[in-house]
Short mmCIF file of C-alpha atoms in Angstrom, two decimals:
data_model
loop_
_atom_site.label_atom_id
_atom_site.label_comp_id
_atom_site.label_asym_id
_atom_site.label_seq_id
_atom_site.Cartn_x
_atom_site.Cartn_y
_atom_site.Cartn_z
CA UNK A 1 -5.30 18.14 -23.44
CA UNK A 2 -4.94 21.30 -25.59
CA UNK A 3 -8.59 20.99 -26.18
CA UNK A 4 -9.79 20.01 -22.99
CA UNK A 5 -7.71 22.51 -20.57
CA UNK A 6 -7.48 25.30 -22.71
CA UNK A 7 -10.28 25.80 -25.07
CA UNK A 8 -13.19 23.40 -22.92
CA UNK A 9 -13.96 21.33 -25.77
CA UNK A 10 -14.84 17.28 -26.42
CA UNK A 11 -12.34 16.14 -28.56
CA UNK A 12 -13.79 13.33 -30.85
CA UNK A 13 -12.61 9.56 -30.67
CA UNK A 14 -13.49 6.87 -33.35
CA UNK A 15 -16.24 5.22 -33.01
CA UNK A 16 -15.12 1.70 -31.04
CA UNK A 17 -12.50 3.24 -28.67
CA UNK A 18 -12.81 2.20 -25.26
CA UNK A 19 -12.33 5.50 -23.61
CA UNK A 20 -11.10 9.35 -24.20
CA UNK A 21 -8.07 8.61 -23.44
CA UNK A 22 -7.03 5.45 -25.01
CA UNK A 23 -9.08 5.88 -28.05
CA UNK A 24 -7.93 7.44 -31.08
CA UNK A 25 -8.64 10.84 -31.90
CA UNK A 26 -10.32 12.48 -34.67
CA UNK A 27 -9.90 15.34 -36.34
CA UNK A 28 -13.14 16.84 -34.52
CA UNK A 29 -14.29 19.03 -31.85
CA UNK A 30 -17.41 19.69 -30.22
CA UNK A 31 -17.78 22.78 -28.47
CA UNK A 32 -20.93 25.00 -26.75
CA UNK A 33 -22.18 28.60 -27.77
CA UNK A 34 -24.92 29.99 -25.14
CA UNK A 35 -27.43 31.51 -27.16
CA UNK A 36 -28.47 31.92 -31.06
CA UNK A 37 -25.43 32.20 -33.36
CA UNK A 38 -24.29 31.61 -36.40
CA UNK A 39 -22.62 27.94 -36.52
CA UNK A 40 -20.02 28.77 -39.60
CA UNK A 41 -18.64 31.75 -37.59
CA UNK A 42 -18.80 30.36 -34.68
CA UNK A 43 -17.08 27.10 -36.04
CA UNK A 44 -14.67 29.11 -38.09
CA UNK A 45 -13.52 31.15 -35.24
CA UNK A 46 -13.13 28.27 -32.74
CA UNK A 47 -10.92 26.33 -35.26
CA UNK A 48 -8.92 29.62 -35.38
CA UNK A 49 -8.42 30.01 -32.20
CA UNK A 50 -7.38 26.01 -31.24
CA UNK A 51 -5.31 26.01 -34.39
CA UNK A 52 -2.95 28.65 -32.80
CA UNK A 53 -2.80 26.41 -29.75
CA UNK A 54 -1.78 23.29 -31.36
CA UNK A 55 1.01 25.09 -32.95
CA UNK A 56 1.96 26.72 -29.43
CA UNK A 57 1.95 22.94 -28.31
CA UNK A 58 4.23 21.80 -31.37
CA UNK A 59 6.09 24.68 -30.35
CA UNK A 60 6.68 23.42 -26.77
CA UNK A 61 6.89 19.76 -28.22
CA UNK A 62 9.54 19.97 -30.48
CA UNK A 63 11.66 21.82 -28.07
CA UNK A 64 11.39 18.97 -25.84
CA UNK A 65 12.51 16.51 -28.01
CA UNK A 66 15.81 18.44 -29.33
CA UNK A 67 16.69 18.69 -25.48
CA UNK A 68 15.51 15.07 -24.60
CA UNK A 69 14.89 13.93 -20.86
CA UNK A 70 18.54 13.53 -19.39
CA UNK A 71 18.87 16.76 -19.84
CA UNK A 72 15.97 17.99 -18.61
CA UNK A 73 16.96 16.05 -15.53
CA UNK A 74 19.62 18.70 -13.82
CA UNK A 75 16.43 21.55 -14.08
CA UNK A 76 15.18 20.08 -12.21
CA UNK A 77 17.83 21.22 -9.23
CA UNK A 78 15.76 24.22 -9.64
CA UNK A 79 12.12 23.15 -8.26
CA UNK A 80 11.93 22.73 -4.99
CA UNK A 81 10.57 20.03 -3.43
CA UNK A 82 10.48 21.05 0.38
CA UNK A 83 13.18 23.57 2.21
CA UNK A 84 14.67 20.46 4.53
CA UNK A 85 14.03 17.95 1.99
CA UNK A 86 15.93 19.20 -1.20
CA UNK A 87 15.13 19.84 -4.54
CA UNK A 88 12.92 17.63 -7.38
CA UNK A 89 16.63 16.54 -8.23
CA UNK A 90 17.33 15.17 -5.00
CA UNK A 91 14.19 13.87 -4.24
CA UNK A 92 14.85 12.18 -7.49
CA UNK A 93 18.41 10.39 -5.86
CA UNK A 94 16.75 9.56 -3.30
CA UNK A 95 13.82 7.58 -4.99
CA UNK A 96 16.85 5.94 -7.40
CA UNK A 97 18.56 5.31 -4.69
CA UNK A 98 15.61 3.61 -2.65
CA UNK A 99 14.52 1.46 -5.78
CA UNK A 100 17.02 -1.48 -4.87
CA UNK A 101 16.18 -1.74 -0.96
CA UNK A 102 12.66 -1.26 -1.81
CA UNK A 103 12.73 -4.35 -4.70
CA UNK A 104 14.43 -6.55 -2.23
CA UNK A 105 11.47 -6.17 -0.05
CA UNK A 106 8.76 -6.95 -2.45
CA UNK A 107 7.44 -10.42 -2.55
CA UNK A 108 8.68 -12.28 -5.69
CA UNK A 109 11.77 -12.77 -7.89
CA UNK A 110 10.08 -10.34 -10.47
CA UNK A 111 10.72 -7.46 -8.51
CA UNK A 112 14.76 -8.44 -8.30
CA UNK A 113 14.55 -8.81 -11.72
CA UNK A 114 13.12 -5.04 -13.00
CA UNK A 115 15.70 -3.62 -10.99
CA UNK A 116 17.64 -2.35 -13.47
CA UNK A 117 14.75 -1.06 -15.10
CA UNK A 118 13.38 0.56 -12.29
CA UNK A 119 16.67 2.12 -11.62
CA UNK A 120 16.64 3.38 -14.47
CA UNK A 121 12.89 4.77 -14.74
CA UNK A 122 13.44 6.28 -11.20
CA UNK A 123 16.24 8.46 -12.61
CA UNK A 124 14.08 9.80 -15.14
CA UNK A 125 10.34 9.56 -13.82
CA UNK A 126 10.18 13.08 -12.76
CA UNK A 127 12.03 14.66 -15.72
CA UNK A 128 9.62 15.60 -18.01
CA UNK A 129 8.61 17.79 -14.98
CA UNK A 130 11.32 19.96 -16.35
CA UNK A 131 9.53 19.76 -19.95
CA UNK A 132 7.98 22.82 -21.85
CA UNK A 133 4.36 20.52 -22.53
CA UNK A 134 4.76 19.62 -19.03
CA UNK A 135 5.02 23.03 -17.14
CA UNK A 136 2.18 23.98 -19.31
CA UNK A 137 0.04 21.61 -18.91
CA UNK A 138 0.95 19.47 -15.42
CA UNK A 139 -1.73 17.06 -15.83
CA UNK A 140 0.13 15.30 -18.84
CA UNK A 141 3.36 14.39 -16.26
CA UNK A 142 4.29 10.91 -16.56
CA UNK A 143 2.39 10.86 -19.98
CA UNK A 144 5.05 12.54 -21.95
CA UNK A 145 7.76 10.91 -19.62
CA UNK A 146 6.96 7.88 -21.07
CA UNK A 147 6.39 9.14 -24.96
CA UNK A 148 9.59 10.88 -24.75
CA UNK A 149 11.33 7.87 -23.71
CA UNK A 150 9.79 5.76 -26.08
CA UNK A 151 10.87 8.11 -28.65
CA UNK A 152 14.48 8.28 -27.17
CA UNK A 153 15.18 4.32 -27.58
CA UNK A 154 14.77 3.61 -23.55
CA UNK A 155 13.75 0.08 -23.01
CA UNK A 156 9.67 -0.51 -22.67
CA UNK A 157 9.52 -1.76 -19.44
CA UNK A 158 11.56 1.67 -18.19
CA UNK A 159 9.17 3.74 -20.25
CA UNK A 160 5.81 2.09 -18.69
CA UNK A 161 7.50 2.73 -15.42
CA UNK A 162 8.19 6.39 -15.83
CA UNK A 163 4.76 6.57 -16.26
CA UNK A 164 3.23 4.33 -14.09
CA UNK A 165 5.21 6.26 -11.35
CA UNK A 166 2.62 8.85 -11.17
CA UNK A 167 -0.68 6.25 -11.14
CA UNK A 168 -2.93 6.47 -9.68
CA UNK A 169 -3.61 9.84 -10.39
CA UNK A 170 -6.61 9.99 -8.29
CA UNK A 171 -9.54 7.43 -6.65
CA UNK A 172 -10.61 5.58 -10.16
CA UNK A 173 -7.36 5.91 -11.80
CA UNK A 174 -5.49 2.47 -12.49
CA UNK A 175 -2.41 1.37 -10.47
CA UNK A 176 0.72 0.53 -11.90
CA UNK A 177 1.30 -2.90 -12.73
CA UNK A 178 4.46 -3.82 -14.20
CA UNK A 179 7.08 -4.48 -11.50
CA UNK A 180 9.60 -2.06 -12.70
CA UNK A 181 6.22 0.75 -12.45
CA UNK A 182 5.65 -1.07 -9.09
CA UNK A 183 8.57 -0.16 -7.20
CA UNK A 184 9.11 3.33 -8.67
CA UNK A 185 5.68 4.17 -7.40
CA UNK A 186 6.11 2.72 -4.15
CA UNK A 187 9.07 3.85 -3.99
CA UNK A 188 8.42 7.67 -4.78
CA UNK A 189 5.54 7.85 -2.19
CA UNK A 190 7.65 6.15 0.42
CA UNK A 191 9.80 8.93 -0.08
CA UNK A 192 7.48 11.60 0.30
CA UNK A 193 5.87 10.11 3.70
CA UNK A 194 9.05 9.44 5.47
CA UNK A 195 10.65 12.41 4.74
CA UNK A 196 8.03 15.23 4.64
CA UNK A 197 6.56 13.96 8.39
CA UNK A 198 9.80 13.79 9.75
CA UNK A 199 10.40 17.07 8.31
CA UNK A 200 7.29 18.18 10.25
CA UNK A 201 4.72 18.25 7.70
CA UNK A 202 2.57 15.62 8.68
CA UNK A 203 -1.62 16.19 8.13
CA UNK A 204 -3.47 17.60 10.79
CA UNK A 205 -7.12 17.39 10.94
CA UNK A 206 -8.11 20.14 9.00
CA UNK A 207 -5.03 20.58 7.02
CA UNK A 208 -2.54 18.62 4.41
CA UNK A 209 -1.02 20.69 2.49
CA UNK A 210 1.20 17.82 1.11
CA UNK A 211 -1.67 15.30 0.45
CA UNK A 212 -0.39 12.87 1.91
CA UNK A 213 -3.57 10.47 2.85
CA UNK A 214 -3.97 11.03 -0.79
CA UNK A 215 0.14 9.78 -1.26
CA UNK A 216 -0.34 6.67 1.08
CA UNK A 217 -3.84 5.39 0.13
CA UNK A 218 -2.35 5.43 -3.88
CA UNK A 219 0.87 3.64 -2.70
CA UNK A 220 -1.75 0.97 -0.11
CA UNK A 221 -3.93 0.62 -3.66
CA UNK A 222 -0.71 -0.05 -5.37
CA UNK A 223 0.32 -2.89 -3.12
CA UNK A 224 -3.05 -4.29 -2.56
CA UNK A 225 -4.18 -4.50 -6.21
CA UNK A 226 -0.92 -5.84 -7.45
CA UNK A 227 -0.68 -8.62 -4.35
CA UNK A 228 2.83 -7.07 -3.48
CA UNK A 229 3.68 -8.33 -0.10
CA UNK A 230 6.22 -5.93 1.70
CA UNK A 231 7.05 -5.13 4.98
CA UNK A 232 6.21 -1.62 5.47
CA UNK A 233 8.55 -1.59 8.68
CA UNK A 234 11.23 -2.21 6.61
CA UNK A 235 10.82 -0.62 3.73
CA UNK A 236 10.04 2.86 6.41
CA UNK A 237 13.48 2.36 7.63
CA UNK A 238 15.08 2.11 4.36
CA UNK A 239 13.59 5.20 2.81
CA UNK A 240 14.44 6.75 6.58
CA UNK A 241 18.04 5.97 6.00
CA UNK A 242 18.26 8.12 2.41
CA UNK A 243 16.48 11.69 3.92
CA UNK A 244 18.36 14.53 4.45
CA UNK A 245 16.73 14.85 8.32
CA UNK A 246 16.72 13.02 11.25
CA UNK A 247 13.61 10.28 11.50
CA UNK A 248 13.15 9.12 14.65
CA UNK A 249 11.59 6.07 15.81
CA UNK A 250 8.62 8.27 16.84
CA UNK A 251 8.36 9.45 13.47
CA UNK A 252 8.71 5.85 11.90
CA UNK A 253 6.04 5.00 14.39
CA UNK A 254 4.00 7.21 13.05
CA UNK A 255 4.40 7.11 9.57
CA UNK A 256 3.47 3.11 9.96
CA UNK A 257 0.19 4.64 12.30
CA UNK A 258 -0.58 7.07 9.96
CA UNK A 259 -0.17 4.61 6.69
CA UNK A 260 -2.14 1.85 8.56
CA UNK A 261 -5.10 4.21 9.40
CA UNK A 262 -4.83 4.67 5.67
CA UNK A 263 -4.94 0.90 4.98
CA UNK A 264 -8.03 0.70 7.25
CA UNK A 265 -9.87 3.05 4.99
CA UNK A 266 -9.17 1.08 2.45
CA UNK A 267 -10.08 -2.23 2.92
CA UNK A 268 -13.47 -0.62 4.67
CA UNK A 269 -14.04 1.16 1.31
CA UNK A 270 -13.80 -2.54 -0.52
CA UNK A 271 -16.82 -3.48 1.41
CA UNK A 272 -14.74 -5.86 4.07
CA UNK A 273 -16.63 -5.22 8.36
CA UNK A 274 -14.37 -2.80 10.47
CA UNK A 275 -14.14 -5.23 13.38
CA UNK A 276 -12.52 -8.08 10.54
CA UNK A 277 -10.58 -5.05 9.33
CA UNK A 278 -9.68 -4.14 13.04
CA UNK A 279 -8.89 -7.70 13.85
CA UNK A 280 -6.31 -8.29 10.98
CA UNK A 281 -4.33 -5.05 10.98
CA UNK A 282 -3.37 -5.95 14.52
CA UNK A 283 -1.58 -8.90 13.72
CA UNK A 284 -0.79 -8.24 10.00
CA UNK A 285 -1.09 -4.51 9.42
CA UNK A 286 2.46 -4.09 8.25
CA UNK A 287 2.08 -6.19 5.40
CA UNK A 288 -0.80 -4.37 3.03
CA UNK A 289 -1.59 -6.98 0.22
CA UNK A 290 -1.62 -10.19 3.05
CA UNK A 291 -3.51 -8.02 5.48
CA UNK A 292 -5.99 -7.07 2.53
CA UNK A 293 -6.63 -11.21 1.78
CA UNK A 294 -6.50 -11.97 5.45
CA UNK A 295 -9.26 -9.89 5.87
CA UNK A 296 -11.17 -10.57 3.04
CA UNK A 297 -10.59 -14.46 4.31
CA UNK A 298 -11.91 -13.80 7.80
CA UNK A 299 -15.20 -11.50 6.38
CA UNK A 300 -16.26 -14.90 4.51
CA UNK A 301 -15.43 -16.45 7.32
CA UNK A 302 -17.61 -14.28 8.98
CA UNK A 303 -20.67 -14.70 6.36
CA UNK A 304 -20.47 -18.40 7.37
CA UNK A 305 -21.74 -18.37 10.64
CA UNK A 306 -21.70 -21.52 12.42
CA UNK A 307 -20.94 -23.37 9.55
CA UNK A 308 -17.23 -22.17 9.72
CA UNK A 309 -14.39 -22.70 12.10
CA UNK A 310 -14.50 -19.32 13.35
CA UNK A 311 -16.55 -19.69 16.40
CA UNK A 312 -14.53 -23.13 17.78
CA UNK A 313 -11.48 -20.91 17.21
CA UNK A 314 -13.43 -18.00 19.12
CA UNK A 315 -13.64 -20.32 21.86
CA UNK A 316 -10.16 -21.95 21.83
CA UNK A 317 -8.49 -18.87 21.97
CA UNK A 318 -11.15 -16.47 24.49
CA UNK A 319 -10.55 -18.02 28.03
CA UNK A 320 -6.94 -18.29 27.45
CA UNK A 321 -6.84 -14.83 27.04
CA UNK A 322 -9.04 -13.36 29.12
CA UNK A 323 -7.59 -15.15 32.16
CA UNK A 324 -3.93 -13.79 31.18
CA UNK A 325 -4.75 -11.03 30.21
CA UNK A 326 -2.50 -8.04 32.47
CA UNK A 327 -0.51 -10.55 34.06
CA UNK A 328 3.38 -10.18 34.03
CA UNK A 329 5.35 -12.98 32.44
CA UNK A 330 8.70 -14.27 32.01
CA UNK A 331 8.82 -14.51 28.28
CA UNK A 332 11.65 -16.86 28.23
CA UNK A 333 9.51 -19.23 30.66
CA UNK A 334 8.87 -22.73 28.92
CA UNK A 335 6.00 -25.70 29.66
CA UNK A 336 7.38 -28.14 31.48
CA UNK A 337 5.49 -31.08 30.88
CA UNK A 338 6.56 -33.41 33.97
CA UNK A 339 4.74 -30.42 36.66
CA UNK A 340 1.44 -31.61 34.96
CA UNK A 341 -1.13 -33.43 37.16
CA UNK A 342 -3.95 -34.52 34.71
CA UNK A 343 -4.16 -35.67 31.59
CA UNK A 344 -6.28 -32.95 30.86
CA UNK A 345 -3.34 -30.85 31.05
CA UNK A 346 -1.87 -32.87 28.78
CA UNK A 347 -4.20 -32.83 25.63
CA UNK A 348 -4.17 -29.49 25.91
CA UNK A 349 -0.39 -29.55 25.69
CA UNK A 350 -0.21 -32.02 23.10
CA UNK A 351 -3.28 -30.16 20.68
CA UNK A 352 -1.33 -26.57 21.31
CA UNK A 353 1.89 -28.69 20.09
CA UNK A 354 0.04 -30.02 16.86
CA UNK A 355 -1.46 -26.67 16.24
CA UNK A 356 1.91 -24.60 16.63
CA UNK A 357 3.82 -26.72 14.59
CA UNK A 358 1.07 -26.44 11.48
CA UNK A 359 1.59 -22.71 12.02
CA UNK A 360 3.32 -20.62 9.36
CA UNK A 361 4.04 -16.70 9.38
CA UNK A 362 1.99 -16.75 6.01
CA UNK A 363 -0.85 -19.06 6.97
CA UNK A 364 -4.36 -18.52 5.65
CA UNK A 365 -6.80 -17.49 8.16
CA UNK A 366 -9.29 -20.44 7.05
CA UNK A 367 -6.51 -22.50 7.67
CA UNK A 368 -5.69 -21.22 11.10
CA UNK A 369 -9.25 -20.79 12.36
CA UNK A 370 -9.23 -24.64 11.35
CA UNK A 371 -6.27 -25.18 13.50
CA UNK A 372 -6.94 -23.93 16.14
CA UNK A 373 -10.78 -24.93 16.72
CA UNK A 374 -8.90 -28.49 17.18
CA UNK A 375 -8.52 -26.71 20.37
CA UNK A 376 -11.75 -26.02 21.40
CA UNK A 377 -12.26 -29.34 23.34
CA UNK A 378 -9.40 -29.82 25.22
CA UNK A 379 -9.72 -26.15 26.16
CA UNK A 380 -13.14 -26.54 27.78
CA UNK A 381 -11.89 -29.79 29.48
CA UNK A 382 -9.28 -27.92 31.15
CA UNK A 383 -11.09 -25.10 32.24
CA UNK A 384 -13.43 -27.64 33.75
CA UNK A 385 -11.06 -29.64 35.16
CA UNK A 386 -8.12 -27.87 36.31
CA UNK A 387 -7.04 -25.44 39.02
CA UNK A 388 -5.19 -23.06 37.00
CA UNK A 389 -4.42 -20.91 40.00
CA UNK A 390 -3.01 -23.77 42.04
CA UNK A 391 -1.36 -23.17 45.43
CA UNK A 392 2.25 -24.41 44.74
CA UNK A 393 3.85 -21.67 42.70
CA UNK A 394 5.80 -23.76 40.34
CA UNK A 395 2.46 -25.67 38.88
CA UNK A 396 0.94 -22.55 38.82
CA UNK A 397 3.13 -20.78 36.33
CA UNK A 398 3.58 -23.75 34.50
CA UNK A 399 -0.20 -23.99 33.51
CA UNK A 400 -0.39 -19.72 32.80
CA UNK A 401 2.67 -20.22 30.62
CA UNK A 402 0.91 -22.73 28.53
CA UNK A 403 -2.14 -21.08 28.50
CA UNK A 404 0.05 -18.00 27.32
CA UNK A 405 1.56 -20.29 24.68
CA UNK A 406 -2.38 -21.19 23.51
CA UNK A 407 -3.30 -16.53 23.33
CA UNK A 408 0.04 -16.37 21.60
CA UNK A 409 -0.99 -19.12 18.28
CA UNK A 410 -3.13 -15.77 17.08
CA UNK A 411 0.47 -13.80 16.96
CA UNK A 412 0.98 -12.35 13.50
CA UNK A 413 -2.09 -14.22 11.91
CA UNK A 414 -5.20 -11.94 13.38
CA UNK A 415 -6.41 -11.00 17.01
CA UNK A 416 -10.01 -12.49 17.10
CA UNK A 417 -10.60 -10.35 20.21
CA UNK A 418 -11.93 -7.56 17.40
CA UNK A 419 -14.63 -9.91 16.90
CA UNK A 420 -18.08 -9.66 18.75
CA UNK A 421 -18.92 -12.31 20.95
CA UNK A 422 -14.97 -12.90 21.94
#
């Protein structure tokens, strides 16, 4: 880092390393000179000059470690973060503090389990902010977090989260992937979204002076390349409940709008159609890793043409819908079976009953389009057959409330309506 920020020069890695920054360094430097000179002065001269900065960095280095990070910890009281939001120290409580709500949330008992690790990394993740390396050179934060706390006897799994905390760094950086580094991550971005929009510092188009599209798509890449399910609803509400100002449910509403548009961007940059995009986040847009394999799901699906499902689902699901579509309904209304007149009316009835009781709140969408194109014939039948709009009143809302039961097996699986040709 010396090298690269200070002085612009290539530092040298053995031959074999994977990259610059995993591989192991050499003691060698290459470095440019515009015009003729004379390479031993020149060489000479730079050595000189980079051998004073190395010992500034020991300097800085070894001052670090006789302090250690705990104490660096309460300096950090003295950064602030944002005027209604606090300090680096409190914005520090508040991501310890979030850590257990969050890890509740996650999907899996591995999460529950690095609790007290993340607790513990969440403490101390920003503390080498506070650091003498660090305030000189900001772009090793996290990095000597985690040496220092390696060096300090702190458990692995707490050092890998300190730094994982800050990953990714930017758009090809790797995401954190241990599930104490998970949460920490997640959890420190959370923070940052809730609180800075409800402190009234949300993007506009031209401005974000908090980079916080940059903040949500790295905690959306988090989730998604890990296969974290969480509710994003309630993990909004439980970073909500920690900040030192008011959120209201406007302002949870539109951190969810504002993180979804993010998710959207996402799965479009992986290559997955808009309207499959569009389709799932309607249905399953709070929940970023299922919403990025339901997606992925219906975009093969997609690819399949008439040899999949899809289009006898299409067609199950589109009259339904259409024909109660901006109706009013009693919600709490239920089929009655005995106020049917045909039998036609009854397959229906009986293929909706088959089909809801397969469903699941996790289903696959291959799974569901299968499901539900069971319905595709005794759909068509009915249209064909029946009256829906029948003259007595009582057979007449008994047929729209199944038909609403039939729109409503989509519910928190995917709205095909995004789809062209619905």
């Amino acid at each position: 880092m010396v090298m690269r920020k200070h002085q612009r020069y290539f530092p040298v890695v053995a031959a074999g390393s994977e990259d610059d920054d995993d591989g192991e360094l050499i003691p060698h430097f290459i470095t440019v000179a515009n015009g003729p000179v004379n390479k031993d002065v020149v060489a000479a001269g730079n050595e000189a000059v980079l051998r004073a900065r190395f010992e500034d960095a020991v300097f800085f280095y070894e001052a670090d470690r006789r302090r250690g990070l705990q104490a660096m910890k309460p300096s950090l009281a003295g950064t602030l973060f944002q005027a209604e939001l606090g300090s680096m120290l409190d914005k520090t409580q508040r991501v310890e503090a979030l850590v257990e709500p969050l890890s509740s949330l996650m999907s899996g008992a591995a999460f529950s389990e690095a609790l007290p690790a993340a607790k513990r990394a969440a403490g101390l993740a920003k503390a080498d902010l506070a650091s003498s390396v660090v305030m000189e050179m900001t772009a090793l934060a996290g990095l000597m977090g985690r040496h220092y706390a390696n060096l300090e006897g702190e458990e692995p799994a707490v050092a890998e989260a300190i730094f994982e905390s800050v990953l990714p760094r930017n758009a090809f950086d790797r995401t954190a992937h241990t599930p104490a580094g998970i949460i920490v991550a997640v959890a420190d971005r959370l923070d940052s979204l809730v609180g800075l929009m409800a402190a009234g510092c949300a993007p506009t188009a031209n401005t974000d002076p908090y980079a916080l599209r940059r903040t949500a798509y790295a905690m959306l890449q988090t989730l998604v390349s890990n296969g974290v399910g969480l509710n994003l609803g309630e993990a909004v509400k439980a970073a909500a409940a920690l900040q030192p100002v008011e959120s209201t449910q406007e302002t949870l509403s539109s951190v969810l709008d504002f993180v979804e548009r993010r998710l959207e961007q996402l799965l479009v940059d992986r290559g997955i159609p808009i309207e499959a995009v569009r389709a799932v986040l309607a249905e399953r847009g709070s929940n970023p890793a299922l919403a990025e394999v339901t997606a992925s799901a219906l975009s093969n699906e997609i690819s399949k043409g008439e040899d999949s499902p899809l289009p006898a689902a299409m067609r199950s699901l589109s009259r339904p819908i259409r024909i109660i579509r901006g109706k009013e309904f009693d919600l709490s209304a239920v089929v009655q079976p005995e106020l049917f007149e045909s039998d036609d009316e009854k397959r229906l009835w009986d293929a909706y009953c088959a089909a809801a009781e397969h469903k699941s709140e996790q289903m696959a969408v291959g799974e569901f389009l299968e499901t539900v194109s069971a319905l595709s014939n005794p759909v068509d039948a009915f249209f064909d057959k029946v009256f829906v709009m029948a003259e007595d009143e009582a057979v007449r809302t008994n047929r729209l409330t199944m038909l609403r039961k039939v729109a409503e097996l989509q519910n928190g699986i995917v709205d095909l309506s995004h789809l062209p040709g619905f």
